XYZ file of C-alpha atoms in Angstrom:
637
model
C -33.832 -102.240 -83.590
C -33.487 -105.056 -86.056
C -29.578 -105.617 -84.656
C -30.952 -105.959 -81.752
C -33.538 -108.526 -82.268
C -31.358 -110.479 -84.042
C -28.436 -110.570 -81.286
C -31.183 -111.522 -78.594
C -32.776 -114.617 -80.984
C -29.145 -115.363 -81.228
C -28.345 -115.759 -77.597
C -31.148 -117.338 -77.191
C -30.215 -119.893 -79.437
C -27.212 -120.087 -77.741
C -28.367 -120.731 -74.671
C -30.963 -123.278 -75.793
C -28.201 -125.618 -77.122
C -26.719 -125.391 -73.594
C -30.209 -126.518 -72.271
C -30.216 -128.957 -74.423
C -26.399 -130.095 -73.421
C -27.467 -130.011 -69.879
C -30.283 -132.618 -70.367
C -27.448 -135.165 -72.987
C -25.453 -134.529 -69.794
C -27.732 -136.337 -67.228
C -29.293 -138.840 -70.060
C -25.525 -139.745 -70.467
C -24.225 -140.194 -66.665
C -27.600 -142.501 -65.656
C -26.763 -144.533 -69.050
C -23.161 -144.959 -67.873
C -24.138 -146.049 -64.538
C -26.904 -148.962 -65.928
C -24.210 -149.670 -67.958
C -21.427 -150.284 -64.666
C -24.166 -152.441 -63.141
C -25.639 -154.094 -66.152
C -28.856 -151.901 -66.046
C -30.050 -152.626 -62.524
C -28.858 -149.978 -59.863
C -28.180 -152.016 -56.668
C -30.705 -150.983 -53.743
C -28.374 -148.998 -51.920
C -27.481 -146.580 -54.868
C -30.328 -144.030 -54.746
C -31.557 -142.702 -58.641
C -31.252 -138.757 -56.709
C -27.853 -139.628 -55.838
C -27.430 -140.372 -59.958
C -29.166 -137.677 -60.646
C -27.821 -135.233 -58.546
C -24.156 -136.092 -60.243
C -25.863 -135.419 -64.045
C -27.106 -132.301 -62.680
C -23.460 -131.051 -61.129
C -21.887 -132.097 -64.549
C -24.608 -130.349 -66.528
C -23.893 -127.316 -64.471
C -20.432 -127.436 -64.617
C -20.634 -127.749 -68.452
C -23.012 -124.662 -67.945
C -20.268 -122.779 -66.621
C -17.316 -123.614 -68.402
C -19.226 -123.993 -71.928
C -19.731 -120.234 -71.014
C -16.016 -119.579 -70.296
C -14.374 -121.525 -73.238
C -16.682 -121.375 -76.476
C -19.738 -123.274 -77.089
C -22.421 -121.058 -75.307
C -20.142 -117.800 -75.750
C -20.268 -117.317 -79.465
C -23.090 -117.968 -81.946
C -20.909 -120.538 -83.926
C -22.295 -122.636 -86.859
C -23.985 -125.690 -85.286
C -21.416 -128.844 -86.471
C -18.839 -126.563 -87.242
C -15.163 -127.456 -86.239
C -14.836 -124.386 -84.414
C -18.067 -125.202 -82.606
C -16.881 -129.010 -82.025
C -13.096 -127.981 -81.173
C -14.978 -125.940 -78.091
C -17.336 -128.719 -76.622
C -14.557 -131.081 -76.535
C -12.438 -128.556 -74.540
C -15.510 -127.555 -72.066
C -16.795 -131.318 -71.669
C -13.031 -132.523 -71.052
C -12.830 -129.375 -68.313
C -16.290 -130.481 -67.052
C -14.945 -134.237 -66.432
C -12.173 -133.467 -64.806
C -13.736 -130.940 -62.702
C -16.449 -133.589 -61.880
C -13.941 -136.300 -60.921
C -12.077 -133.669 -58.429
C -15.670 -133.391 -56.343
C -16.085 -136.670 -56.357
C -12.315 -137.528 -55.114
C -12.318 -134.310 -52.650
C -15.687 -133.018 -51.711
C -18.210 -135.400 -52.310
C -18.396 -139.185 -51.669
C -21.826 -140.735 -52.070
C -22.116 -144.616 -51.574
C -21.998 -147.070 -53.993
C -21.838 -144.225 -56.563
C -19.319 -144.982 -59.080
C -16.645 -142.527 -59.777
C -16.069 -144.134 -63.396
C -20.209 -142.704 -63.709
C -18.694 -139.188 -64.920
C -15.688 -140.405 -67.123
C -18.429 -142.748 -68.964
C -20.697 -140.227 -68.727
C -18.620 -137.788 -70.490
C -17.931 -140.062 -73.294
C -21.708 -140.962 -73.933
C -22.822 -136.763 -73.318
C -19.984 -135.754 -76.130
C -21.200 -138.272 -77.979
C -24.715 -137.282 -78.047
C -24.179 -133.915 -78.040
C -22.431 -133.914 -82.011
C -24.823 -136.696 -82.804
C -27.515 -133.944 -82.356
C -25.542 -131.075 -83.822
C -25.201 -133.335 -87.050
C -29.053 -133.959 -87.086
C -29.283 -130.354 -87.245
C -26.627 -129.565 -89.611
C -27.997 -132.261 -91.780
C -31.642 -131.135 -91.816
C -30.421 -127.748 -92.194
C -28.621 -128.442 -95.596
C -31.263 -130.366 -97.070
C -33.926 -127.763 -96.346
C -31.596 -124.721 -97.764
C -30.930 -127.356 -100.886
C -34.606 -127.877 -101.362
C -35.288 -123.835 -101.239
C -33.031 -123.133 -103.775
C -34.695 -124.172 -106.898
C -34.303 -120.761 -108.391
C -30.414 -120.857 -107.841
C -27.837 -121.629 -110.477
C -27.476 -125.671 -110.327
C -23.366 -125.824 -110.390
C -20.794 -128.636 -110.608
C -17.452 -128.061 -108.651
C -14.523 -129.476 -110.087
C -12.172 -130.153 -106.978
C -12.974 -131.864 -103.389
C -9.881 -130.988 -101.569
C -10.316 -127.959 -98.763
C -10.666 -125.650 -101.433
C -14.245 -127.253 -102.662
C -15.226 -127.737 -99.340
C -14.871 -124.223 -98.382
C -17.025 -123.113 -101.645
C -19.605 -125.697 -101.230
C -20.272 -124.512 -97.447
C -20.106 -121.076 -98.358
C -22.492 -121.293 -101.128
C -24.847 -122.948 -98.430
C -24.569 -120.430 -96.216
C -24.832 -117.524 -98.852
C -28.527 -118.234 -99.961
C -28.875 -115.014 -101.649
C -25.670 -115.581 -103.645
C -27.724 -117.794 -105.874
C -25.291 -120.996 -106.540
C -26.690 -124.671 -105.497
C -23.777 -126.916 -105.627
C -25.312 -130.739 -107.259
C -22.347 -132.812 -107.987
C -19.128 -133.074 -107.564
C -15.901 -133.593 -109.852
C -12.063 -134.779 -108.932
C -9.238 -136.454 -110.374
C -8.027 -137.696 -107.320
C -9.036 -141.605 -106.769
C -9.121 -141.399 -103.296
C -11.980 -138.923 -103.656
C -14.151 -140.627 -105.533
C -16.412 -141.599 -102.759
C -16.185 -138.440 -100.693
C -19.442 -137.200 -100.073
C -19.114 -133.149 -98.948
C -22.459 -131.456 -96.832
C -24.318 -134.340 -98.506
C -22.951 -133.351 -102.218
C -21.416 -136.719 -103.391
C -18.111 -137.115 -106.285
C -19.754 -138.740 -109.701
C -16.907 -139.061 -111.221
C -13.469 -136.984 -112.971
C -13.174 -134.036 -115.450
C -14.030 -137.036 -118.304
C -17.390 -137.127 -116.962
C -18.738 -133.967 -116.796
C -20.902 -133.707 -119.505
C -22.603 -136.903 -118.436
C -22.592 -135.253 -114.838
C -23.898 -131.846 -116.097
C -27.371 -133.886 -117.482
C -27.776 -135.647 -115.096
C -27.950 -133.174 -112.091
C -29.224 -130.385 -114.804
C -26.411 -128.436 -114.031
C -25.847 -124.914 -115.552
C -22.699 -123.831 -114.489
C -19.264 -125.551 -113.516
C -17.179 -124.097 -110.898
C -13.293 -124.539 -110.511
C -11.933 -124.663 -107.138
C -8.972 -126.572 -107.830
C -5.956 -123.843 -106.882
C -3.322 -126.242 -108.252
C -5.297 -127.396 -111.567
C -3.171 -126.716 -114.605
C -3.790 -124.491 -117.784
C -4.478 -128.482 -119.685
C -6.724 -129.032 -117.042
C -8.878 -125.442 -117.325
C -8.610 -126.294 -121.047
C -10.406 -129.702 -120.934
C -13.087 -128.492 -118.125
C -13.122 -125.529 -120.352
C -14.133 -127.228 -123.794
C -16.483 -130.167 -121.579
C -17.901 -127.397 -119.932
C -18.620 -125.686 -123.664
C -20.201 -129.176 -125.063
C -22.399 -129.045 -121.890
C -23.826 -125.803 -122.171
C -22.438 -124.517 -118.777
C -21.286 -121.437 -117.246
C -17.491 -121.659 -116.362
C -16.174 -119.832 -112.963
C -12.970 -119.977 -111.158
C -12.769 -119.614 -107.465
C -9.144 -118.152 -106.771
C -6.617 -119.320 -104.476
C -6.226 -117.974 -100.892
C -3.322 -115.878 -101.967
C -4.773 -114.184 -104.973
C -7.915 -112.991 -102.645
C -7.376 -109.398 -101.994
C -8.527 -109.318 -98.421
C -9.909 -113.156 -97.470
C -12.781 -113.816 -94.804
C -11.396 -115.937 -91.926
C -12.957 -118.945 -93.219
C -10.859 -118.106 -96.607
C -12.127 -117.754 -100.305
C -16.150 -118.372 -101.349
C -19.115 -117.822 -103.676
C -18.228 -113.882 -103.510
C -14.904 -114.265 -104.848
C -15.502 -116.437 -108.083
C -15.039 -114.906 -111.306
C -15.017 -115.920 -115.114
C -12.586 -118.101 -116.251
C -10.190 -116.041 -118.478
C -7.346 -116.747 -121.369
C -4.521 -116.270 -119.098
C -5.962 -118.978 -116.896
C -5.506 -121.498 -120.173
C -2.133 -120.701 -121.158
C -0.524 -119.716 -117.745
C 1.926 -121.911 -116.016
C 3.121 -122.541 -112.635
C 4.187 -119.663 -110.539
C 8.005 -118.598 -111.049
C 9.931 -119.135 -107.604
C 12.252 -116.181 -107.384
C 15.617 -115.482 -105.770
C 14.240 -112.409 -104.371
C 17.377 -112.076 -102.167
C 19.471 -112.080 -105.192
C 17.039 -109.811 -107.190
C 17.077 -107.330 -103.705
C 20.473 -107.055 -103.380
C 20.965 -105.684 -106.911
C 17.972 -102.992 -106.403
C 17.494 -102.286 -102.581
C 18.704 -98.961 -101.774
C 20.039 -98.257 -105.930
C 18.883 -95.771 -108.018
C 17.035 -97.715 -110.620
C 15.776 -96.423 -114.275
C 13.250 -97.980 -116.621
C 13.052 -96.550 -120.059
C 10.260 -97.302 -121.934
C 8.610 -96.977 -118.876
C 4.930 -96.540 -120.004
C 4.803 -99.407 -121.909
C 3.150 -102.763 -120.655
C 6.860 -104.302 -120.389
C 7.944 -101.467 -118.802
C 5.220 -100.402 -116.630
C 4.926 -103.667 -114.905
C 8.795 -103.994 -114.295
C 8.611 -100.796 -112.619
C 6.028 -102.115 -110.049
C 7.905 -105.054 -109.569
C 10.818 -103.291 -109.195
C 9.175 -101.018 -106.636
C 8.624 -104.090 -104.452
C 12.572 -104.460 -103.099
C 12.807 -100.556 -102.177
C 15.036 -98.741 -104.748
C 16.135 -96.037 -103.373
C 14.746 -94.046 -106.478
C 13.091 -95.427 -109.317
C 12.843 -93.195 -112.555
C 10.713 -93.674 -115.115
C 11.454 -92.390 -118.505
C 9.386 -92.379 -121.376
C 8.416 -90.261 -124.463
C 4.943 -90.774 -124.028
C 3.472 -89.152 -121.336
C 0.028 -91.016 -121.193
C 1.686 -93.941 -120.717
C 3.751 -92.605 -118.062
C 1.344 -90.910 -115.991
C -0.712 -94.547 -116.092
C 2.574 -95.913 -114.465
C 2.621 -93.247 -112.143
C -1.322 -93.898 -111.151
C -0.256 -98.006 -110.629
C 3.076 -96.987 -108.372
C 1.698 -94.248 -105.985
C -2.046 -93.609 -106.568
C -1.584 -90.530 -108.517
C -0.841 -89.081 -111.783
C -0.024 -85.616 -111.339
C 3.542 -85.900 -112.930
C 4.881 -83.205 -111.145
C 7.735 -85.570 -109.493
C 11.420 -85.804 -110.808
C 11.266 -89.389 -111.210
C 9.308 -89.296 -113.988
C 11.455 -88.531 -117.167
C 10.175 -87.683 -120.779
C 12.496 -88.164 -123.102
C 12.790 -89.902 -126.212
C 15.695 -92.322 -127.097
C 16.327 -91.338 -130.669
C 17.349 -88.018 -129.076
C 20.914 -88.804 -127.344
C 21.194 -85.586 -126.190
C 17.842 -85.248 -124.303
C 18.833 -88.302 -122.996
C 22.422 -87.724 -121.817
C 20.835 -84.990 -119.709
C 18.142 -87.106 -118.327
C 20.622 -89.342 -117.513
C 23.333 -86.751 -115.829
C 19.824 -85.433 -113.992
C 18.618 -89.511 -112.407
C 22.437 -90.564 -112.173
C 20.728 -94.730 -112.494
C 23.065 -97.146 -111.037
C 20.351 -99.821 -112.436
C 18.718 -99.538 -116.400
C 16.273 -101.749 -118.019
C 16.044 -100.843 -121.314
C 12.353 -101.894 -122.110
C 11.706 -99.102 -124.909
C 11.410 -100.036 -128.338
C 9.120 -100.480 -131.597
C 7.515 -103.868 -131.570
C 5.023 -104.465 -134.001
C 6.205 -106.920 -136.857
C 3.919 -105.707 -139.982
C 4.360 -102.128 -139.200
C 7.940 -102.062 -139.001
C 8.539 -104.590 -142.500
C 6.682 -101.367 -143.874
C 8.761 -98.809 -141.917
C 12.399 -100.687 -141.654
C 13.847 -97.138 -141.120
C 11.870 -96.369 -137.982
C 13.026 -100.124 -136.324
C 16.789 -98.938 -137.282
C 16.497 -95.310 -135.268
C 14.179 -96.636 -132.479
C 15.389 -100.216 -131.703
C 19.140 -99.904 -133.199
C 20.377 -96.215 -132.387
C 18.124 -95.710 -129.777
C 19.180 -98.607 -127.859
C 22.928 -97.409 -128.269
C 22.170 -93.700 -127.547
C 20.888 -95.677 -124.206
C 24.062 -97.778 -123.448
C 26.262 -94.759 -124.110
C 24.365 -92.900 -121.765
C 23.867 -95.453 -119.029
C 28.139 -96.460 -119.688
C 29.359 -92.811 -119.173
C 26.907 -92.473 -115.819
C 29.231 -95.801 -114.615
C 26.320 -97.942 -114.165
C 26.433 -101.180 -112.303
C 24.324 -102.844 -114.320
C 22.679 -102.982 -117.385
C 19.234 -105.159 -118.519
C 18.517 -105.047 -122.350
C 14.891 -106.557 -123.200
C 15.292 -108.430 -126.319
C 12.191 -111.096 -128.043
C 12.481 -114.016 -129.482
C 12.407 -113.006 -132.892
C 15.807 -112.328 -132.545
C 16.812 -115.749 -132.801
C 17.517 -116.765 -136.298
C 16.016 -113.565 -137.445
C 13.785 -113.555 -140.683
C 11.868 -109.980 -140.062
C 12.756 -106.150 -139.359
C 11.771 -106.882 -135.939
C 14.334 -109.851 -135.308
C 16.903 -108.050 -137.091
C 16.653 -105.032 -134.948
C 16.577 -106.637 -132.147
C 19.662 -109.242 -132.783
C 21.299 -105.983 -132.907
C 20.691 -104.521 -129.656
C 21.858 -108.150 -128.054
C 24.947 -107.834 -130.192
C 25.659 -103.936 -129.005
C 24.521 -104.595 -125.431
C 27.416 -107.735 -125.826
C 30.279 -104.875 -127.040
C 29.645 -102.502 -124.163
C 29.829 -105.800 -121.411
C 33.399 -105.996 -123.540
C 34.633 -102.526 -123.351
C 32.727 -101.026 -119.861
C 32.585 -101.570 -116.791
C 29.554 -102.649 -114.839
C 27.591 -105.461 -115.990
C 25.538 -105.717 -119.477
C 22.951 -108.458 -120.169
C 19.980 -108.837 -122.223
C 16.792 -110.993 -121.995
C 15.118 -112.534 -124.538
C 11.174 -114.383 -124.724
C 8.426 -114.776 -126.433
C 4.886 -112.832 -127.040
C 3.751 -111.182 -123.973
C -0.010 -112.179 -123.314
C -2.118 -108.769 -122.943
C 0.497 -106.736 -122.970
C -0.889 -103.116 -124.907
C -1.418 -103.662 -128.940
C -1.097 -107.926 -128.537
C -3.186 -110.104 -130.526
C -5.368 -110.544 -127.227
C -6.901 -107.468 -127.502
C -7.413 -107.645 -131.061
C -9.179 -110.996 -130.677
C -11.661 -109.488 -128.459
C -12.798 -106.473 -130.009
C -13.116 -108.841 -133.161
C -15.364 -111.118 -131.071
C -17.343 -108.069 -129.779
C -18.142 -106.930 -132.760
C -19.043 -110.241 -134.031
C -16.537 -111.832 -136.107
C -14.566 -112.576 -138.021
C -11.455 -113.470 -136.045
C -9.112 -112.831 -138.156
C -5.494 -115.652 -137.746
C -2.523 -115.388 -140.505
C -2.166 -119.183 -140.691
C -3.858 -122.312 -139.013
C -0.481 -124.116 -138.401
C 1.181 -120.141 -136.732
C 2.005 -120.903 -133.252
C 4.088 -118.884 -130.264
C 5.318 -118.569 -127.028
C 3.242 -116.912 -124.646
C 4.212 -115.473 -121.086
C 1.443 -113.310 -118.619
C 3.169 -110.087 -118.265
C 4.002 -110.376 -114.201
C 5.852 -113.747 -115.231
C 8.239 -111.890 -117.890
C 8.529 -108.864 -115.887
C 9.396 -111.422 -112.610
C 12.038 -113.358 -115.078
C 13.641 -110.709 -116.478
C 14.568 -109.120 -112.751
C 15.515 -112.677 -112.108
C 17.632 -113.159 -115.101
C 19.218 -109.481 -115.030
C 20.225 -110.362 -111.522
C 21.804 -114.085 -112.354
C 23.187 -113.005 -115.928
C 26.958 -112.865 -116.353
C 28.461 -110.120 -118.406
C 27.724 -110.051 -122.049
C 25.214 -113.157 -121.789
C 21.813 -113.111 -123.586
C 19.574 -114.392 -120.825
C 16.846 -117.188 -122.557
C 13.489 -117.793 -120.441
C 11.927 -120.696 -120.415
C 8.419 -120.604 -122.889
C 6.908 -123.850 -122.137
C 5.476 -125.504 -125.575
C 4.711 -123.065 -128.313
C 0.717 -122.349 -128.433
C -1.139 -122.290 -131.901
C -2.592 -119.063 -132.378
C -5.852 -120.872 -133.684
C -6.621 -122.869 -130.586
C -6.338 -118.865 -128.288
C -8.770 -117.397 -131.047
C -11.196 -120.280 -130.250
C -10.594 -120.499 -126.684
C -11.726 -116.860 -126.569
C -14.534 -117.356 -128.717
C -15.856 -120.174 -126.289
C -15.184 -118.005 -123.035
C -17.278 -115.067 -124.576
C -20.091 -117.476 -125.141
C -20.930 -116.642 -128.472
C -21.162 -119.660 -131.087
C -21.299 -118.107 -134.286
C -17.971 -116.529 -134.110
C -16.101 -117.218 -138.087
C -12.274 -117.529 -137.965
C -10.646 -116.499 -141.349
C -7.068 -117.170 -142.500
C -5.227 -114.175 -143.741
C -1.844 -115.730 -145.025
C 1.374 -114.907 -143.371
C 2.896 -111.512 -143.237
C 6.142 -110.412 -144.444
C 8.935 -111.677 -142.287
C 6.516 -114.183 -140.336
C 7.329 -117.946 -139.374
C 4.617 -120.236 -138.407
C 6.727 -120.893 -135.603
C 9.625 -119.152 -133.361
C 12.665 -120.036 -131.727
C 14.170 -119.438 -128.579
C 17.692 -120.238 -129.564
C 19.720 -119.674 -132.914
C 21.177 -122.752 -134.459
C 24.888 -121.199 -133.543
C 23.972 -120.708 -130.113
C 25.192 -123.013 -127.360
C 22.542 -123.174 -125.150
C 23.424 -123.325 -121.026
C 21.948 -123.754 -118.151
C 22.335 -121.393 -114.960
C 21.486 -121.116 -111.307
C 17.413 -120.665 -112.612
C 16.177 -123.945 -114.014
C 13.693 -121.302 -115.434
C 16.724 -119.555 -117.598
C 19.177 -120.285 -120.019
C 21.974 -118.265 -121.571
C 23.854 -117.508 -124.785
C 26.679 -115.693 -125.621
C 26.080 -113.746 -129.024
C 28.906 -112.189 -131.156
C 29.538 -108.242 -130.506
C 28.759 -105.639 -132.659
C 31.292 -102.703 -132.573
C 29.497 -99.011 -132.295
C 32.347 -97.880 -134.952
C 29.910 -99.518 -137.452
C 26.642 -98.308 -136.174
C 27.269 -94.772 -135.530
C 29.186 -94.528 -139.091
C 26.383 -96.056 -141.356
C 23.867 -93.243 -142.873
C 20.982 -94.380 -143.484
C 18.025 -92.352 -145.068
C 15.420 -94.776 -146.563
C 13.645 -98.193 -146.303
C 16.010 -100.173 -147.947
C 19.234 -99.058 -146.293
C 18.308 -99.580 -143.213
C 16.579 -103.157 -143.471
C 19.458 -104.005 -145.491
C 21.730 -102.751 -143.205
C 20.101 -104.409 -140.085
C 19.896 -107.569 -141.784
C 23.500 -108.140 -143.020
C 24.518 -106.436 -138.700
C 21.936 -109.156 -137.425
C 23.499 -111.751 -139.208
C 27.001 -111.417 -138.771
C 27.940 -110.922 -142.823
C 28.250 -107.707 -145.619
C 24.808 -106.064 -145.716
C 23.228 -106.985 -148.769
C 20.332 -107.728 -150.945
C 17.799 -110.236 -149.448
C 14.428 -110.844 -150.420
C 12.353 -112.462 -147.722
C 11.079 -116.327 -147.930
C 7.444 -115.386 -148.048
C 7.770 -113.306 -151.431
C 6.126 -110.036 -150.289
C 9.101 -107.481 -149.614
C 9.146 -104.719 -147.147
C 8.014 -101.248 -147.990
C 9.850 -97.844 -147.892
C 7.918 -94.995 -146.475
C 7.472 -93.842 -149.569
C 5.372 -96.852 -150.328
C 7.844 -98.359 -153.141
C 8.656 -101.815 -152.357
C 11.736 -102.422 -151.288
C 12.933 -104.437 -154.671
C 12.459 -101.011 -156.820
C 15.139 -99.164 -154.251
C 18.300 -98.716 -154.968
C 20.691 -100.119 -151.736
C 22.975 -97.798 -150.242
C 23.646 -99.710 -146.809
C 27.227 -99.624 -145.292
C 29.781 -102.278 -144.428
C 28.880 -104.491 -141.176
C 31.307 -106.897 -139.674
């Protein structure tokens, strides 16, 4: 019953406005005719004959405002959907008019230029009253919203104009737009549904008291992670509310009229250190999966997991995921087909310190495509536990190459970091080793072997991120190693989306380099996170760096000649090889062989003796530091 009241007030409306055109329409055509006869009708021109032709024309906009738009749909009054249609009805409505007048009807003395004037002066009138109306309307929502959240919007380009006039519309969504922010200079008098620019980014606190604003909306899609960081801290100072409105593109499902007040959403961390979006060579990337049988190890990992989806985009013709743990696995599984009953053969657990669990996985899946993406990652942990680093990262990695080179594979992607550059920790040193194995097999086999190497992976599962924020919920402290550490971030999708790209464009044996931006101090993401959460009281301590920790990291070793390649997003290296001979005959049992051992393969030289620039030492499993152990490490090249 309510629908229906509604849809009758509505066409009643509707039909109101046409009323109301009617009338504009013979106001306008007697106003064009005093006008041809400087506002004396000569005797013989009867005001019924002028009438009569403001009637036809108000009829025949009757009829075709029906047909094409205005008087059809219940459009918003002063819209440009709503304008777009009177134009086109009014213009049908002239030259219907002058057609009469030429064919039909002939009155004396009547001007024929009377409609063509007229239609000029009714159009005219007709959005002159629409914009009354729009215009009263806005100030009468703005003035009923005193309970709403006062917000500034940062950006007047077509993305702010859609938020501002959906936040008018959507009452009960609670924002009232005040003031206005942009960089732009041309803006800076722009005055949006009666909301006017005061000024740039620079002024928003001074903005924010003087419109008693309490939150400060983004809706610039093209603003950069320096700009969110400024509006960010200004927005802190002022004691506002920060919200993002997203592009078009990152809206799930947008209304016609695109993104509004329902889709904004807190301004996050990856918003501060993100950068612009990486243009792919998807044809390249799809002709080196579409229609292969593609495998993933480490496959429930955050790597790992979000390379498979990606991969899953360009239509493999299988796509295997292999894993050793199965939680992790079955969460891929969920994020690829909705899901997680893993009862399907293209889910593989296995572990890669087991070579032959793994030579039959591999004999099972038959991969044409591997990315290696499995491995032990966490610095601290594995300076205590060098042992575990040499079975996971070093053997398991070359269990996986032997594997993938006796199934023929076409190619190979080895996921390196960038701690394997000039290596100081267990972590690097491991690493460095894979990139120098994964550079022996592009020697000896065929097919092609590559490996990728960046920096710290923002959110991916165990990263600092997460440990920042459950130290922030629970109140502090945050706890940082150093005030001067700093690192190259990537979002997870970007790294994932790189390392297709540079597995596709990598030449055999190259170590593939992404491109990190400017390193990030890990002090200014702790406080960035502490602002976002709102709470003030948040301590950061300083912990002192770990063992095998630099305050800063490279992308490139000081030996490495650095090249460009078809990305201007990747670089590449060529790293010495590391023969198999020498990993498969060392025998290692404890702590100290195997960082040893590691070190002195990572480096190029005789394994030997090293004790690491901070002055703590790694730890055997045993606990005994690693100074206390006798070596027993074997020859590397």
């Amino acid at each position: 019953m309510q629908t229906q009241s509604s849809t009758t007030r509505a066409r009643l409306r509707r039909w109101l406005w046409a009323a109301a055109d009617v009338v504009i329409w013979v106001l306008a055509v007697f106003a064009a005719v005093l006008l041809r006869f400087d506002f004396s009708l000569p005797e013989l021109l009867s005001p019924v004959t002028v009438l009569t032709l403001g009637l036809m024309c108000g009829l025949l906009q009757l009829v075709f405002g029906s047909l094409l738009g205005p008087y059809r749909v219940s459009h918003t009054r002063g819209s440009y959907e709503e304008t777009f249609d009177l134009m086109r009805s009014m213009l049908t409505t002239t030259v219907s008019a002058l057609l009469i007048q030429f064919l039909l009807w002939h009155p004396t003395h009547l001007p024929r230029s009377g409609s063509v004037m007229g239609s000029g002066l009714a159009l005219l009138g007709s959005f002159a009253l629409r914009l009354m109306f729009r215009s009263f309307r806005t100030r009468e929502i703005r003035t009923r919203a005193d309970s709403a959240e006062r917000a500034i919007v940062y950006g007047a380009g077509d993305t702010g104009r859609r938020l501002i006039k959906s936040a008018i519309r959507e009452q009960e969504a609670g924002i009232l737009p005040v003031a206005l922010l942009d960089d732009t200079r041309e803006r800076q008098r722009l005055r949006i549904e009666g909301i006017a620019v005061r000024g740039t980014k620079s002024d928003l606190r001074e903005v924010a008291e003087q419109v008693r604003a309490t939150m400060l909306i983004v809706a610039a899609p093209h603003a950069t992670a320096a700009d969110l960081r400024e509006l960010s801290e200004g927005a802190n100072e002022a004691g506002l509310k920060v919200k993002i409105l997203p592009s078009l593109s990152d809206v799930l499902d947008p209304s016609a009229s695109g993104a509004g007040v329902r889709d904004l959403r807190d301004l996050d961390l990856t918003d501060l250190l993100s950068r612009p979006p990486v243009q792919l060579d998807t044809t390249a990337i799809a002709a080196q999966i579409q229609g292969r049988r593609v495998l993933v190890t480490g496959a429930g990992g955050s790597i790992g997991s979000e390379l498979c989806r990606q991969i899953a985009k360009f239509s493999p013709e299988r796509l295997f995921l292999l894993d050793r743990d199965e939680s992790g696995l079955q969460a891929t599984q969920m994020s690829l087909t909705g899901q997680g009953l893993l009862d399907s053969d293209d889910v593989l657990l296995a572990d890669i310190r087991d070579p032959e669990g793994l030579r039959l996985v591999f004999e099972t899946a038959r991969p044409q495509v591997v990315f290696h993406a499995a491995a032990l990652k966490h610095l601290p942990l594995l300076e205590s536990f060098p042992l575990e680093a040499w079975k996971t990262n070093v053997l398991g990695t070359y269990h996986v190459l032997c594997a993938a080179s006796e199934m023929g594979v076409e190619a190979f992607v080895n996921v390196s970091t960038d701690k394997a550059a000039d290596p100081t920790s267990t972590l690097g040193y491991s690493k460095r080793c894979t990139e120098r194995l994964t550079s022996h097999f592009a020697r000896t086999q065929p097919g092609r072997y590559v490996s990728v190497r960046f920096g710290n992976v923002l959110g991916s599962r165990g990263s600092m991120l997460h440990a920042f924020t459950a130290q922030i919920e629970a109140g502090g402290p945050v706890t940082v190693t150093h005030p001067e550490v700093q690192r190259y971030f990537m979002l997870i999708p970007e790294a994932c989306q790189l390392v297709l790209e540079a597995g596709t464009i990598g030449h055999d044996g190259e170590v593939m380099v992404l491109e990190m931006g400017e390193q990030v101090k890990i002090i200014e993401v702790a406080r960035n996170l502490i602002r976002i959460s709102g709470k003030k009281d948040v301590e950061i301590v300083f912990t002192g760096l770990r063992p095998g920790e630099k305050l800063g990291e490279d992308l490139f070793a000081d030996t490495e000649g650095r090249r460009s390649t078809a990305h201007p997003l990747v670089d590449a290296v060529d790293v010495p090889h590391l023969d198999p001979m020498v990993v498969t005959g060392a025998s290692l049992h404890d702590a100290v062989s195997a960082y040893e051992w590691m070190r002195g393969a990572a480096l190029g030289r005789e394994a030997h003796r090293v004790i690491p620039a901070t002055g703590t030492h790694p730890v055997a499993a045993s606990g005994t530091p690693l100074e206390s152990v006798s070596s027993s490490s074997s020859a590397t090249p």
